[in-house]
Amino acid sequence: VHLRRAHLATVPVLGALLTATCAHALGQPPQLLVVSSAPGVVVKWNTGSGIPGAVYVSESGAPERLFARGPRGSQSAPWVLPERRYRFRLYGEVRAKQLLITVTIGKKAVTKRPPVPDLNPPRTGHIVNAILAYVPYLVLATFTALLVWHMAERRRASRG
Amino acid sequence: VLKHLPAIASAFAVIALILGLSSVLSADPRPLALQPSPDAQEYADAADQLAHGHGYVTRIYGEPQPPRYPPGFSIALAPLAEVGAYPANVQRGAKAFAALYVIAVVIAAWSLGGPISALIAAGVVAVSPFARQAGGLVMSDALVATLAVLILPLLRTPTRSGTALAGAIAGFMSVIRLNAIAAVAGLIAAFRGRRKWMAVIWSLPPIAGLALLQWATFGSPFTTGYTYWHVSQHSFGLSYLLKTPPRGDGPYIFADRLHGHLANWTCPCPLGGSQAKLPNIAFYPFLLLGGFWIFAPPLFTLPGLLAACRQWHDPASRFVLTTVALSVVTFVFYFYQGARFMAAPAALLIVLSSATIARSIERWLHRHLAHS
C-alpha cells in the first residue's frame, strides 16, 4: 500500500515535468532581445513556455557569468560598452541547462574575422627568407659565445 | 644557526624553485585558437614560418602577410618549432620560457642578495599567478621579463664580457617588444664611462637587424607591422592617461589572484571588475605595488623600490629605476592597457625587493643571535 502511495505521489511531479516539456515544445519560441538604452543596454528574455531560465553573459570570449534568472524578464546592463563584444545566452533550466538562444552584440562581433588582407602584401625575397631561417641559430650562438666568454672572465677574475 | 643559515636557505630555495617550476610545467596549455588574438596565433605561426624558411610572415586566409609584432619572440621560438608537431611544439617552447622566468628570477635574486634572497624570490614567484598563467600561453611577456632580470647579475661583475652580454640582451629585448628599449636606456643609466658605450654598441645589432627587416619588408626602416595593420591611428595620447574604463586586457589574460578586491572601492565596474576599470595613471603604479596580485603579493615590491631610490650609486638600482620609470611613463599614454606590459619592470622589482628583505633579515638575525 505504501509503495503504491509513493508511486502516486510521483504523478504530479512527472505531470508537471511533462507539461513543461510539452509547453516548451509546443509553446512560443524562446526570445532574447538586447535593446540599446543609454547608458548600456536592456536585455529582455522569455523562455517561451514558462519554464525556468537563466541569461548568461560573456565579454570578448571570457567565461560566461550569470546575468539574470527567471522564465521571463527584463534587466538593464549599463556597463555594456559599444566598442566591446558581448555574447548573451538564454538557457532553459527544466532539468539540465539547455541552450535556447544566443545573441552577440558590439562592434567586434562585426569585425570578428581578421581584416581582409592586402591583395599584394609586402614580402621579403627568397635570399632574405633564407637568411632569416638562420637568424634564430645566429642569436643562440651569439648568446652562447658571450656567456662562455663571461664565465671565462669571471673565472679568471676569481683566480686573480 | 648563523653558520648553517645559508645552507638551510639554499635548501629551501631549491624546494621553492622546484614548486614554482612544477606549477608552471603542469599548467594546461590553452588551445591556440582561444589564446589572446591575434598575438598568440601570430607569434606561433610566424615562428613556424621562420623555421621552415618562409621568412617572417604569418598566414591569414592562407596568404602570407607581414605580422604586426616585432620578430624577437618568434625568433626565440623558431628552433623549437622545428621539433614535433605544430602548434604543440611552439606551445611547449612558450612554456619553457615561462619556466625559465622562474629560474632567472631566482638566479638574479641569489646573485644580488644570496640564498635567503633566492628563497624569498622563489616563494613569491611560486605563489603569484603570472608564471603559471604564462605557461599556458604563447605570449612574449615571460621571455621579456626573463631577459630583464638576467641583466641584473651582469651589472654586478665589472667585466667587458658582462657588459657586452647585458647590451646584447637589452638589444634583443627591444626586438621582442619595441618598448623594451627602456632596458637599453636602463643600461645607459647603470653603466659609467666606457662600459656605457660598450653596452650601447652591443645592443645595436638586433635593433639594426629589425630596421633592415622592416626596410626589406615595407621599404622603410621605420615602418612597423603596427603601421601596416593600422593598429591604432593614435597609439599615444594624453587622453589615455585618465580614460576610464580603458581599452585593454582586463583580467582575461593575466588575472589578479585577489580578483580585484583591493580596488573594489573604484566600483561600480564594467565586466572584468576593477582590473578593467582603473585609468592608466592609477593602474600601472597600483599593479607594480601588488594592488593586483599578478606578479607579486601586495606591497612586496615596495622595499625594493625604496631601496633603489636610496641606493642610486648602485648600478642595479639605477638600471631598475630607469627601466621601471620609462616603462610606466610609456604605457600611461598608450591607447591599450595590459598588466602583461609590466612583466619586466615587476620582475626587476621582485628581485630587488627580495635582496633588500633578505639583507634586513640577515642583519636582524646577526644582531639578535650575536646578543643572545
PDB file of C-alpha atoms in Angstrom, chain A residues 34-91:
ATOM      1  CA  VAL A  34      19.091  43.230 -26.428  1.00  0.00           C
ATOM      2  CA  VAL A  35      17.815  46.784 -26.773  1.00  0.00           C
ATOM      3  CA  SER A  36      20.061  49.840 -26.774  1.00  0.00           C
ATOM      4  CA  SER A  37      19.465  52.128 -23.789  1.00  0.00           C
ATOM      5  CA  ALA A  38      21.887  54.895 -22.832  1.00  0.00           C
ATOM      6  CA  PRO A  39      23.940  54.010 -20.875  1.00  0.00           C
ATOM      7  CA  GLY A  40      24.367  50.378 -21.965  1.00  0.00           C
ATOM      8  CA  VAL A  41      21.541  48.056 -22.997  1.00  0.00           C
ATOM      9  CA  VAL A  42      18.373  46.433 -21.676  1.00  0.00           C
ATOM     10  CA  VAL A  43      18.098  42.665 -22.005  1.00  0.00           C
ATOM     11  CA  LYS A  44      14.588  41.157 -22.345  1.00  0.00           C
ATOM     12  CA  TRP A  45      14.021  37.435 -22.359  1.00  0.00           C
ATOM     13  CA  ASN A  46      11.280  34.838 -22.358  1.00  0.00           C
ATOM     14  CA  THR A  47      11.870  31.108 -22.352  1.00  0.00           C
ATOM     15  CA  GLY A  48       8.595  30.845 -24.267  1.00  0.00           C
ATOM     16  CA  SER A  49       6.628  28.371 -22.160  1.00  0.00           C
ATOM     17  CA  GLY A  50       7.047  29.407 -18.599  1.00  0.00           C
ATOM     18  CA  ILE A  51       9.924  27.022 -17.915  1.00  0.00           C
ATOM     19  CA  PRO A  52      12.707  28.337 -15.647  1.00  0.00           C
ATOM     20  CA  GLY A  53      15.539  30.045 -17.487  1.00  0.00           C
ATOM     21  CA  ALA A  54      18.759  31.955 -16.976  1.00  0.00           C
ATOM     22  CA  VAL A  55      20.632  34.523 -19.023  1.00  0.00           C
ATOM     23  CA  TYR A  56      24.416  34.341 -19.062  1.00  0.00           C
ATOM     24  CA  VAL A  57      26.823  36.916 -20.493  1.00  0.00           C
ATOM     25  CA  SER A  58      30.369  36.615 -21.782  1.00  0.00           C
ATOM     26  CA  GLU A  59      32.590  39.537 -22.749  1.00  0.00           C
ATOM     27  CA  SER A  60      35.166  39.108 -25.531  1.00  0.00           C
ATOM     28  CA  GLY A  61      35.367  35.329 -25.204  1.00  0.00           C
ATOM     29  CA  ALA A  62      35.725  35.327 -21.405  1.00  0.00           C
ATOM     30  CA  PRO A  63      33.931  32.655 -19.332  1.00  0.00           C
ATOM     31  CA  GLU A  64      30.176  33.112 -19.002  1.00  0.00           C
ATOM     32  CA  ARG A  65      28.677  34.770 -15.950  1.00  0.00           C
ATOM     33  CA  LEU A  66      25.117  34.651 -14.690  1.00  0.00           C
ATOM     34  CA  PHE A  67      23.287  37.823 -15.693  1.00  0.00           C
ATOM     35  CA  ALA A  68      19.669  37.154 -14.748  1.00  0.00           C
ATOM     36  CA  ARG A  69      17.336  34.306 -13.839  1.00  0.00           C
ATOM     37  CA  GLY A  70      13.654  33.587 -14.426  1.00  0.00           C
ATOM     38  CA  PRO A  71      11.232  32.341 -17.099  1.00  0.00           C
ATOM     39  CA  ARG A  72      10.899  35.866 -18.450  1.00  0.00           C
ATOM     40  CA  GLY A  73      12.023  39.316 -17.530  1.00  0.00           C
ATOM     41  CA  SER A  74      13.899  42.459 -18.348  1.00  0.00           C
ATOM     42  CA  GLN A  75      17.126  43.758 -16.850  1.00  0.00           C
ATOM     43  CA  SER A  76      19.362  46.682 -17.709  1.00  0.00           C
ATOM     44  CA  ALA A  77      23.134  46.352 -18.240  1.00  0.00           C
ATOM     45  CA  PRO A  78      24.524  49.895 -18.013  1.00  0.00           C
ATOM     46  CA  TRP A  79      28.129  48.582 -18.035  1.00  0.00           C
ATOM     47  CA  VAL A  80      27.944  47.423 -21.686  1.00  0.00           C
ATOM     48  CA  LEU A  81      30.406  49.418 -23.818  1.00  0.00           C
ATOM     49  CA  PRO A  82      29.794  49.906 -27.532  1.00  0.00           C
ATOM     50  CA  GLU A  83      33.407  49.110 -28.505  1.00  0.00           C
ATOM     51  CA  ARG A  84      33.365  45.661 -26.844  1.00  0.00           C
ATOM     52  CA  ARG A  85      31.754  42.370 -27.816  1.00  0.00           C
ATOM     53  CA  TYR A  86      29.221  40.663 -25.549  1.00  0.00           C
ATOM     54  CA  ARG A  87      27.517  37.318 -26.021  1.00  0.00           C
ATOM     55  CA  PHE A  88      24.226  36.830 -24.190  1.00  0.00           C
ATOM     56  CA  ARG A  89      22.840  33.299 -23.936  1.00  0.00           C
ATOM     57  CA  LEU A  90      19.434  32.205 -22.703  1.00  0.00           C
ATOM     58  CA  TYR A  91      19.322  28.727 -21.175  1.00  0.00           C
TER      59      TYR A  91
END
